[in-house]
Coordinates of C-alpha atoms in Angstrom, one line a residue:
X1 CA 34.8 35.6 -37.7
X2 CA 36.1 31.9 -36.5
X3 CA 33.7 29.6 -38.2
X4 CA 33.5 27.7 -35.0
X5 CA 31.9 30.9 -32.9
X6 CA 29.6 32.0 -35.7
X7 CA 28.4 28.1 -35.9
X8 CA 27.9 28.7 -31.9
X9 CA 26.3 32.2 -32.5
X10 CA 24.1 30.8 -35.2
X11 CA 23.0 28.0 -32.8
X12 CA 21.9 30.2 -30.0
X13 CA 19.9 32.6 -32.1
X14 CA 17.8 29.7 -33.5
X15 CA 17.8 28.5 -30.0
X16 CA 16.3 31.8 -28.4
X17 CA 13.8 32.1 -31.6
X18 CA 12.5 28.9 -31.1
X19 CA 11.5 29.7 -27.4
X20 CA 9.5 32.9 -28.8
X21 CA 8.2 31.4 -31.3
X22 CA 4.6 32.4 -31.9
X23 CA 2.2 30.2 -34.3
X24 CA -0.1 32.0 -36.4
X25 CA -3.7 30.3 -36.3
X26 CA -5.4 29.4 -39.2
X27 CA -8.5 29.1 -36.5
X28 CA -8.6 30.3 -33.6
X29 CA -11.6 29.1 -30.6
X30 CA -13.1 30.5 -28.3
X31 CA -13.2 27.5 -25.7
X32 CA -10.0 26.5 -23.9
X33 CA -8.5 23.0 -24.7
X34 CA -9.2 19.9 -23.2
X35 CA -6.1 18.7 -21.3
X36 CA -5.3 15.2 -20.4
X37 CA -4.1 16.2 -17.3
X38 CA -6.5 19.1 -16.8
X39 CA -4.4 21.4 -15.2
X40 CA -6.4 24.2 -16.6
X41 CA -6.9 26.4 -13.3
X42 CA -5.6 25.1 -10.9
X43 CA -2.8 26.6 -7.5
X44 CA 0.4 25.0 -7.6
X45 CA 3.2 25.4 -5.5
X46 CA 6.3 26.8 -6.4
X47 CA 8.0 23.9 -6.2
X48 CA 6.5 21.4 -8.5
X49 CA 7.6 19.6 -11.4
X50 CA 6.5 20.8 -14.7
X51 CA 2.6 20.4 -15.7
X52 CA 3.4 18.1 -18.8
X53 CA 0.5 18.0 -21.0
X54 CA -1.9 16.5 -23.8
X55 CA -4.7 17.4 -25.6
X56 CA -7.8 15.0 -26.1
X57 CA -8.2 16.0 -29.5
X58 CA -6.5 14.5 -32.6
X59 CA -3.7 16.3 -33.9
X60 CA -0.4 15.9 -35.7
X61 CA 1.1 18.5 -33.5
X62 CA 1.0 20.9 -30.8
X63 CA 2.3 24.0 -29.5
X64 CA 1.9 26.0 -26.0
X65 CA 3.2 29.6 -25.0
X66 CA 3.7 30.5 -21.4
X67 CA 4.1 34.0 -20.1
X68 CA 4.4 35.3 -16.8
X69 CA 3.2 38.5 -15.9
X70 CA 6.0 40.8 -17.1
X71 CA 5.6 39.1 -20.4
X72 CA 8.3 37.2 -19.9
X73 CA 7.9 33.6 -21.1
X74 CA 8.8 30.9 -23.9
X75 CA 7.3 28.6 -25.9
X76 CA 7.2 25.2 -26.6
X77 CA 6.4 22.2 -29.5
X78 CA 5.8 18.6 -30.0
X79 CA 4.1 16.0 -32.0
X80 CA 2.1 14.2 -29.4
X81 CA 2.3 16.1 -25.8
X82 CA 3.7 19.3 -24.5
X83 CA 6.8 18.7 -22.2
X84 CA 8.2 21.7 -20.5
X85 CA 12.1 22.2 -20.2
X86 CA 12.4 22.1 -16.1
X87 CA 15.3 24.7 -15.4
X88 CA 13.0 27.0 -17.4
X89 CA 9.3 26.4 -16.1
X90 CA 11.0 26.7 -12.5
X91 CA 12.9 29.9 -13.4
X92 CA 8.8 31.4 -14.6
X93 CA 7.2 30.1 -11.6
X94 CA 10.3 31.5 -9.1
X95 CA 9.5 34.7 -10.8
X96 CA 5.2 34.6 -11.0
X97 CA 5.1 33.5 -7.0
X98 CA 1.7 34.3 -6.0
X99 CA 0.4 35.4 -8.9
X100 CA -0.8 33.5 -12.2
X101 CA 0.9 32.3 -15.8
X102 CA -1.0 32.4 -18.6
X103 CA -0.6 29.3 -21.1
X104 CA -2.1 29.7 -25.0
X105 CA -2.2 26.0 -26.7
X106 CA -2.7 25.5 -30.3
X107 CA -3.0 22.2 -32.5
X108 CA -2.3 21.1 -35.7
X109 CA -4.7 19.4 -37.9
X110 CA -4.8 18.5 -41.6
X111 CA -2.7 21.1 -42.0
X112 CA -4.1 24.4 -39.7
X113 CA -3.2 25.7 -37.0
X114 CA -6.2 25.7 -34.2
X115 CA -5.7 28.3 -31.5
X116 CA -7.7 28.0 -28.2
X117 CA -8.8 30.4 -26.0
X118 CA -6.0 30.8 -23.2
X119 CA -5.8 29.3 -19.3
X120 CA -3.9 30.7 -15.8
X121 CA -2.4 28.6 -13.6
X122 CA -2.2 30.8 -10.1
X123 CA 1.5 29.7 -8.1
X124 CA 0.3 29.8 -4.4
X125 CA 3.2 31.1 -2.2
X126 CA 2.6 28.5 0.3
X127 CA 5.3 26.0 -0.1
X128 CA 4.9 22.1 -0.3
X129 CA 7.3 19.9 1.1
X130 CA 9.7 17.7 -0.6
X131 CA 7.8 14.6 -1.8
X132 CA 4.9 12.2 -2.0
X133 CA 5.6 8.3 -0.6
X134 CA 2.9 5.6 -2.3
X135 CA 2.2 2.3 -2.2
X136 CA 2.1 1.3 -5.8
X137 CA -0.3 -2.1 -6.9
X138 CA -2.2 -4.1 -9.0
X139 CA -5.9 -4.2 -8.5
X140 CA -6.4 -8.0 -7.9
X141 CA -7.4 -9.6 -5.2
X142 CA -6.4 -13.1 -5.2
X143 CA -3.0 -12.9 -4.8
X144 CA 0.2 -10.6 -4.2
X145 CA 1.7 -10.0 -6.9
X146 CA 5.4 -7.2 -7.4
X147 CA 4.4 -4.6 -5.1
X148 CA 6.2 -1.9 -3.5
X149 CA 6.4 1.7 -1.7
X150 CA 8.1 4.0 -3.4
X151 CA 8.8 7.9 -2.9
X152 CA 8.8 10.8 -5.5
X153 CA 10.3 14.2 -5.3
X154 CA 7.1 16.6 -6.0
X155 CA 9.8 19.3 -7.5
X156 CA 11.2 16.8 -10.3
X157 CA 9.9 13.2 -11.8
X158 CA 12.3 10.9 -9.9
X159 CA 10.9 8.1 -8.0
X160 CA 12.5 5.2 -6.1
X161 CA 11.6 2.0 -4.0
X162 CA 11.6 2.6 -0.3
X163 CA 10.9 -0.9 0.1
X164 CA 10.1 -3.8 -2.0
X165 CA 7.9 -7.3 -1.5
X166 CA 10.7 -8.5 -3.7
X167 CA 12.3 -8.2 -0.7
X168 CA 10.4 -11.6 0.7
X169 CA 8.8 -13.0 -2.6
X170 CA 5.1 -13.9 -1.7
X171 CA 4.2 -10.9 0.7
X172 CA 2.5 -7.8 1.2
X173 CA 4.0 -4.4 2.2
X174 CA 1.4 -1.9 3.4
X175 CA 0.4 0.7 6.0
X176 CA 3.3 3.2 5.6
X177 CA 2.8 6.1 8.0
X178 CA 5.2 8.8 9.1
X179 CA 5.3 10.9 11.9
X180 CA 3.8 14.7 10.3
X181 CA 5.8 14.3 7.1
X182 CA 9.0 13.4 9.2
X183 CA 10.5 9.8 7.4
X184 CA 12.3 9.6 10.3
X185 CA 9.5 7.6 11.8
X186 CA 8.4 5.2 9.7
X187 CA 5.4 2.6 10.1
X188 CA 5.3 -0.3 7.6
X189 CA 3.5 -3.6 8.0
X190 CA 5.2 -6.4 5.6
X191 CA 2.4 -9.5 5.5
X192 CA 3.6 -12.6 5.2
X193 CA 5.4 -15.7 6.0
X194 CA 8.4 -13.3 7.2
X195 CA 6.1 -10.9 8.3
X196 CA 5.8 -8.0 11.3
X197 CA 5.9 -4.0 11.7
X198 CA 9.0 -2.6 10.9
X199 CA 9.5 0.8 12.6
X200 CA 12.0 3.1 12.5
X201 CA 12.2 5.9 15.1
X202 CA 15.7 8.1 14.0
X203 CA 18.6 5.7 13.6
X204 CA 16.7 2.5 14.9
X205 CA 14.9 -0.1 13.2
X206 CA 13.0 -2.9 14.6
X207 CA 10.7 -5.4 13.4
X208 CA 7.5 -6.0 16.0
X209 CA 5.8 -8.8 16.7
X210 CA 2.4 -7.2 18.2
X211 CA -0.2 -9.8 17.9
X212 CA -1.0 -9.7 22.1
X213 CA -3.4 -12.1 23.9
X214 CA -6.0 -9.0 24.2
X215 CA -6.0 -7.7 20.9
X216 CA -8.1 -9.4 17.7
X217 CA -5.1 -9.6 15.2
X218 CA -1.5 -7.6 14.6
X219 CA -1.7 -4.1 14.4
X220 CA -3.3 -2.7 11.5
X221 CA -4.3 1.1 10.9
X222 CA -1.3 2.9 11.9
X223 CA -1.1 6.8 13.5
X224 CA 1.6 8.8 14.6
X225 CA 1.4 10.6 18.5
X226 CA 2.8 14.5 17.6
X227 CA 5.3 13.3 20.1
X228 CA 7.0 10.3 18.3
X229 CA 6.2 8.4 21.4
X230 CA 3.0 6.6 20.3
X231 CA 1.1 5.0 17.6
X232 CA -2.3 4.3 17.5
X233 CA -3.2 1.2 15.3
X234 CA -7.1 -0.1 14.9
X235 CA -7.0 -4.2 15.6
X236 CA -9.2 -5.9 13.0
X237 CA -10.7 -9.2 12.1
X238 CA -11.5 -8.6 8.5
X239 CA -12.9 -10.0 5.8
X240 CA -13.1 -9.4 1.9
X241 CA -15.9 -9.9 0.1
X242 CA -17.6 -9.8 -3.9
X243 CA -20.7 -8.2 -5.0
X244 CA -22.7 -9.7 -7.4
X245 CA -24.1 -6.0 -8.4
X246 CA -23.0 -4.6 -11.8
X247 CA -21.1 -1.7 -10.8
X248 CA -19.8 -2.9 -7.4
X249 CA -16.5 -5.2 -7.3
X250 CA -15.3 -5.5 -3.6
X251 CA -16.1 -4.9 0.1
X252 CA -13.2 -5.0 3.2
X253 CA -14.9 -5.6 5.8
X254 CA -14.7 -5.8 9.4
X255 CA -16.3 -8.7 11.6
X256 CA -14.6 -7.0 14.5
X257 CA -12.2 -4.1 15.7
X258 CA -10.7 -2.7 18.3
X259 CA -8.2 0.5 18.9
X260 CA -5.5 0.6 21.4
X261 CA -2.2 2.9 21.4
X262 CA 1.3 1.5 21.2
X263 CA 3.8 3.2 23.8
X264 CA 7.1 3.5 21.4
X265 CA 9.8 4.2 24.1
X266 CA 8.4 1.3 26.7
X267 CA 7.1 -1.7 24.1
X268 CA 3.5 -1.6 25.6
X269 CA 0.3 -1.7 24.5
X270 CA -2.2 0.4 26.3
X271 CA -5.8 -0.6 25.9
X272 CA -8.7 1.6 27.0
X273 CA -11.8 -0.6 28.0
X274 CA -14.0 1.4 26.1
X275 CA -12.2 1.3 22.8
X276 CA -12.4 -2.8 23.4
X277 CA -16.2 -3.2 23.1
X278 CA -17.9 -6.8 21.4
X279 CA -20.6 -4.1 20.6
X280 CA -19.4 -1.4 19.0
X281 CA -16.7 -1.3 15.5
X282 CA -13.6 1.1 16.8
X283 CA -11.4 1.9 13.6
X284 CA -9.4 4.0 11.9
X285 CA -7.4 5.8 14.6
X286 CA -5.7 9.5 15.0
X287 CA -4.4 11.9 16.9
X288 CA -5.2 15.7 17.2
X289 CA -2.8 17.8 16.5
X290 CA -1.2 18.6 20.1
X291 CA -1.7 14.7 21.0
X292 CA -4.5 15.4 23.7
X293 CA -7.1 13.9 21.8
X294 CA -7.3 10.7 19.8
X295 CA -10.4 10.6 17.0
X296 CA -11.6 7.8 15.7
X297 CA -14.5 5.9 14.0
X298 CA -16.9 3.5 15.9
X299 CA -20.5 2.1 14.7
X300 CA -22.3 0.0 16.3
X301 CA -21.6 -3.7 15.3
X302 CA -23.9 -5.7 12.7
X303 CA -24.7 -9.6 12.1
X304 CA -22.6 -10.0 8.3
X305 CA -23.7 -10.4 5.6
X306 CA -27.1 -9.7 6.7
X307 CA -27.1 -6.0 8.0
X308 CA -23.7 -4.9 6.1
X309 CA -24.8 -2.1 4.4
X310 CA -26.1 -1.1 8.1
X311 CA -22.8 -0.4 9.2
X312 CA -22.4 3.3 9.3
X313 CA -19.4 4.9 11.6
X314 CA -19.5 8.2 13.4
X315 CA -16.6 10.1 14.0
X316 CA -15.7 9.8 17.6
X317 CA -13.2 11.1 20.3
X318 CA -11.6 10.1 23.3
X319 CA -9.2 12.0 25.8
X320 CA -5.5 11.2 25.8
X321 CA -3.0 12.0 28.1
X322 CA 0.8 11.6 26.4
X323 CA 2.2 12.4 30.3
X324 CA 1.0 9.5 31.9
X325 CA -0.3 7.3 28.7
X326 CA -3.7 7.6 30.0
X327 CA -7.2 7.8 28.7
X328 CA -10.4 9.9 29.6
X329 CA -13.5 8.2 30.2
X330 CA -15.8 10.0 28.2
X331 CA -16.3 9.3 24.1
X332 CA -17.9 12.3 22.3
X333 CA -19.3 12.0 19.2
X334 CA -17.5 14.5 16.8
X335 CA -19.6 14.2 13.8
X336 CA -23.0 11.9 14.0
X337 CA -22.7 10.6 10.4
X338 CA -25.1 7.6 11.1
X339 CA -27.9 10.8 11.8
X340 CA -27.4 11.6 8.2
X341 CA -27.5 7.9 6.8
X342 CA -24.0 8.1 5.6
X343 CA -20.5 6.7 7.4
X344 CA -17.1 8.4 8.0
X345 CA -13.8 7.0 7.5
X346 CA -10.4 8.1 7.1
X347 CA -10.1 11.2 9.7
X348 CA -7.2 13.6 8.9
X349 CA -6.6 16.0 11.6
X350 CA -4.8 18.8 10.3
X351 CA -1.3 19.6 11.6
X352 CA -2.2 23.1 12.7
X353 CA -5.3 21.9 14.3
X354 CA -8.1 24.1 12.8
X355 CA -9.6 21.0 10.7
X356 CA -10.4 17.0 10.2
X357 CA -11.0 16.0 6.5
X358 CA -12.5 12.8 6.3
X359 CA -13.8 10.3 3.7
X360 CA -18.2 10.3 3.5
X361 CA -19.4 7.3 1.9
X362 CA -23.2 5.5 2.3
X363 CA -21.5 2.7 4.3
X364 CA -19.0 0.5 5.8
X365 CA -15.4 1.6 6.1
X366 CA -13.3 0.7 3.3
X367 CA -14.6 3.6 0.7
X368 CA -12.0 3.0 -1.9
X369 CA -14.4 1.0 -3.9
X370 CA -17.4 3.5 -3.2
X371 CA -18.2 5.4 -5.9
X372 CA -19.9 7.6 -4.2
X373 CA -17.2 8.1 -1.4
X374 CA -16.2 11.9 -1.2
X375 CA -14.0 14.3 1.0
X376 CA -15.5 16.4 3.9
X377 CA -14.2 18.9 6.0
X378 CA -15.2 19.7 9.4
X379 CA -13.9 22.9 11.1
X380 CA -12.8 21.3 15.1
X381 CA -13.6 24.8 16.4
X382 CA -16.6 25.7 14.9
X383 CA -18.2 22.5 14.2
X384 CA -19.0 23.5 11.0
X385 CA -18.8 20.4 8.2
X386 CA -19.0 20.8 4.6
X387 CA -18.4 18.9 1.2
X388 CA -15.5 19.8 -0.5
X389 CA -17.0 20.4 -3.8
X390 CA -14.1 22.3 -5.2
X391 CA -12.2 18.2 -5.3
X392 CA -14.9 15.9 -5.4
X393 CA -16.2 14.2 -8.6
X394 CA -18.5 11.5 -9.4
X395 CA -15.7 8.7 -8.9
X396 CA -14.2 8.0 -5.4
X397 CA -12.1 10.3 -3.4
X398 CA -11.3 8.0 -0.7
X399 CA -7.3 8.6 0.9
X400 CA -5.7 12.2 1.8
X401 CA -3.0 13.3 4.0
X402 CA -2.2 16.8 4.9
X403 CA 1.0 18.7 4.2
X404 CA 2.9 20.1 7.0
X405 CA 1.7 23.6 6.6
X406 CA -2.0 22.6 6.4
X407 CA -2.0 24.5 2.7
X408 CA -1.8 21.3 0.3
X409 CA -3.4 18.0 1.0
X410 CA -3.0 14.7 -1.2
X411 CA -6.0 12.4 -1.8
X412 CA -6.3 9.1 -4.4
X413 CA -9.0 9.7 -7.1
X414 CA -10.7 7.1 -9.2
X415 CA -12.2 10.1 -11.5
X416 CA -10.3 9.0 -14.6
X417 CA -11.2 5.4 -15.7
X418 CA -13.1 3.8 -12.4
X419 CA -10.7 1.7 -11.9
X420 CA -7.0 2.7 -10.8
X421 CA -6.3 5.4 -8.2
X422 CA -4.1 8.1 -9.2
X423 CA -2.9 11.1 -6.6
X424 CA -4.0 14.3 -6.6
X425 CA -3.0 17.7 -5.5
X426 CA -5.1 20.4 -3.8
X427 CA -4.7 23.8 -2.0
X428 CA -6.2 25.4 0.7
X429 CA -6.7 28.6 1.7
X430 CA -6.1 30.1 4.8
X431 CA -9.9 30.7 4.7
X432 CA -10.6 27.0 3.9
X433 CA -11.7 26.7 0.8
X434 CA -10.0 24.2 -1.4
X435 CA -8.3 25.1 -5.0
X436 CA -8.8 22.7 -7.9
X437 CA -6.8 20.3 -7.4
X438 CA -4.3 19.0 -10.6
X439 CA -2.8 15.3 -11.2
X440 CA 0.6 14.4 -9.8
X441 CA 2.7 15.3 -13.2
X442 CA 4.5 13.4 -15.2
X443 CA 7.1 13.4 -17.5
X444 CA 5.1 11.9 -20.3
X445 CA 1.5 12.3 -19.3
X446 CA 0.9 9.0 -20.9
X447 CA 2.1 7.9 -18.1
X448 CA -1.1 7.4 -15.9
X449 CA -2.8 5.6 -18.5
X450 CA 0.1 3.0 -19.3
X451 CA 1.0 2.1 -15.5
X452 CA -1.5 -0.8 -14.5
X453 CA -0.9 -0.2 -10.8
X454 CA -2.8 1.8 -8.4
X455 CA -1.5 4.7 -6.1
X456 CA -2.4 3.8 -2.8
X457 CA -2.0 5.8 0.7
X458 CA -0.3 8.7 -0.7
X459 CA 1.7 10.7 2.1
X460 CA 3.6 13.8 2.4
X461 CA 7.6 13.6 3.7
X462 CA 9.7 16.8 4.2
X463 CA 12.8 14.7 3.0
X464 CA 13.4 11.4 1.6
X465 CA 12.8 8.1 3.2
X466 CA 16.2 6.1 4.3
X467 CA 15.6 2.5 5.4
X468 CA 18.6 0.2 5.1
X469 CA 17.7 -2.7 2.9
X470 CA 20.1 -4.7 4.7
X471 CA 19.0 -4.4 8.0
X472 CA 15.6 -4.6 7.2
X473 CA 16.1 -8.1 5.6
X474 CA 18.1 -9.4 8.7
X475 CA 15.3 -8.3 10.7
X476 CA 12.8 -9.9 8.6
X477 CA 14.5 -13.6 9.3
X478 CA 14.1 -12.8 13.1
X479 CA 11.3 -13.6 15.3
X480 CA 11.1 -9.7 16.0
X481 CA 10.6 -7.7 19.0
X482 CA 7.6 -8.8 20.9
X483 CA 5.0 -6.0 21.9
X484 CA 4.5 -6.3 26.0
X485 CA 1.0 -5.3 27.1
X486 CA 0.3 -3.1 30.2
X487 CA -1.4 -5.0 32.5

């Protein structure tokens, strides 16, 4: 035989062993391991990038065998972390769609080989769209320092800068929004000495200039209309503030807010008399799923510092017409939080209508720093609400978007060290009832505990994000477009 092919043949024998290779435990327990990301348990979606693990034990090496339910499966080794090979953890999940692989982990120590008891991971057949955009920075409040949204493709580990405070050195990019996952319209405030909204609706960009003489500041809070023709933004004065409670870091705050809706097409902004009140806090804006029906949250307003922890916001509706960019005249209250001592924010209609997650917290607005801040769900046709216990720890759960299927949502976490948000990923039944949700993964799963920048605002997009540097940085050494106001 030509040395050359038996050298090849040789190669790929050893190759093909090594992916069935089976360690024998010295010890074998009856307890399965405790992963650093847990992803023991959890619904995935076909799609995603391969579960990349740890083990919070010590060991000098580790294996993990994965097998689908025909059997069919391969295994993997490594000194620190177990990294699967992508063309082949995609290939078992293609074939295991809606139903489970099994995953056996074993460790080595002083020598022996520990065997735990093995986990399923169940691959949902709902799909998940294409990515996750983020804000990603540092937890300080003084100053800005390199910050940037960036976008990630859920299916491998590849992330890239949408846009950069680089871009003008000394500013703050925030408030990304997109139309239902669609990156074709694209919300982004850049704070600054160059500052404005720069929105893109399909080819166009422009940079807004939207402070008006009715409204309390620029546009803040950002939602997209269904339609594409509207945005509704919350007006805010606000204010940030420092506990001097152990425990408790920072407050945002608002001294007062207003909502109004932007009309896209016609550069206006439509105010509703009601949704303008001295009395009464108005943030946090949405729309309902078919854009007849914008939700929002509203307390009534409180002397500060004095009566902060007072403030307490109800979920709240208002009628909206998208024909005539009108409003109703009546405001219902969805959900009386107040009633219960507790204070909504963050309402996430879902894109096929049936529900509204929100954020729960004791008070205020601004639950990121709220440790006791967790996710709700409300059911828009029953009125039913209940804690989503399946996701919620005893660290925040503050931010969550929806996919645009209404099976997966997205919310930022403080459940592993208190301090830095990190995304993650849940299911939901057709029923309602929410899977356990896993980590965004990695490549290393060091990863999370290395980066010393938060995820913030984590969205869904169906495709990735285009936004010509170039123009955007003309536009930012313009005096903008500035927002008219119907009269």
């Amino acid at each position: 035989m030509n040395r050359k092919l038996y050298i090849f043949i040789s190669i790929l024998v050893l190759a093909f062993s090594a992916c069935r290779h089976a360690i024998v435990p010295d010890t074998t327990k009856a307890n399965q391991p405790d992963l650093f990301p847990d992803y023991t348990g959890v619904t995935i979606p076909v799609s995603i990038a391969p579960l990349n693990f740890n083990v919070n034990e010590a060991h000098s090496a580790i294996h993990a065998e994965i097998t689908g339910t025909d059997q069919s499966g391969f295994s993997v080794s490594g000194k620190k972390f177990i990294q699967w090979p992508s063309r082949k953890w995609s290939e078992l999940l293609a074939k295991n769609t809606g139903d489970s692989i099994r995953i056996t982990v074993s460790i080595k120590q002083n020598g022996n080989w520990i065997q735990y008891a093995p986990f399923t991971i169940y691959i949902s057949p709902d799909p998940i769209d294409y990515g996750l955009a983020y804000r990603l920075v540092a937890p300080g409040y003084e100053v800005y320092s390199k910050m940037g949204i960036y976008q990630r493709d859920l299916s491998t580990f590849q992330q890239s800068p949408i846009i950069e405070n680089t871009l003008v050195p000394g500013s703050c990019v925030n408030c990304h929004s997109f139309r239902l996952t669609d990156p074709g319209y694209l919300n982004i405030h850049m704070r600054g000495p160059k500052g404005g909204t720069i929105l893109k609706t399909g080819d166009e960009i422009n940079l807004l200039n939207t402070k008006t003489p009715r409204t309390l500041s620029n546009f803040v809070y950002p939602f997209w209309h269904p339609s594409g023709n509207f945005l509704a933004y919350s007006v805010n004065n606000i204010k940030q503030v420092f506990h001097e409670t152990k425990g408790k870091r920072v407050e945002v705050v608002d001294l007062a807010s207003d909502v109004i809706v932007y009309d896209v097409k016609n550069n206006l902004t439509l105010y509703c008399d009601q949704l303008m009140s001295d009395s009464v806090f108005e943030t946090f804006p949405t729309f309902s799923s078919d854009g007849r029906t914008l939700y929002f949250c509203a307390s009534d307003a409180k002397e500060f510092p004095s009566e902060y922890q007072q403030v307490r916001y109800n979920l709240c509706s208002l009628a909206f017409d998208p024909e005539t960019a009108t409003f109703g005249t009546r405001i219902d209250t969805v959900f009386h939080a107040s009633a219960l001592g507790k204070s909504v924010t963050f309402p996430r209609p879902s894109p096929d209508g049936r529900y509204i997650m929100f954020t729960l917290t004791d008070y205020g607005n601004f639950s990121i720093w709220h440790d006791e801040a967790d996710l709700y769900l409300l059911d828009v046709q029953s009125g039913e609400c209940r804690a989503m216990d399946a996701v919620n720890s005893n660290r925040t759960e503050s931010y969550h978007s929806w996919s645009s299927n209404s099976r997966w949502f997205v919310f930022s976490s403080r459940r592993i060290d208190g301090l830095y948000t990190r995304p993650f990923i849940a299911h939901l039944d057709e029923n309602g009832n929410p899977g356990k949700p896993f980590l965004l993964p990695q490549e290393n799963p060091g990863h999370h505990d290395a980066l010393l920048f938060s995820y913030n605002i984590p969205e869904f997009i169906n495709q990735p994000v285009k936004l010509d540097m170039h123009q955007v940085e003309h536009l930012l050494h313009t005096e903008g477009t500035k927002v008219e106001q119907r009269e």
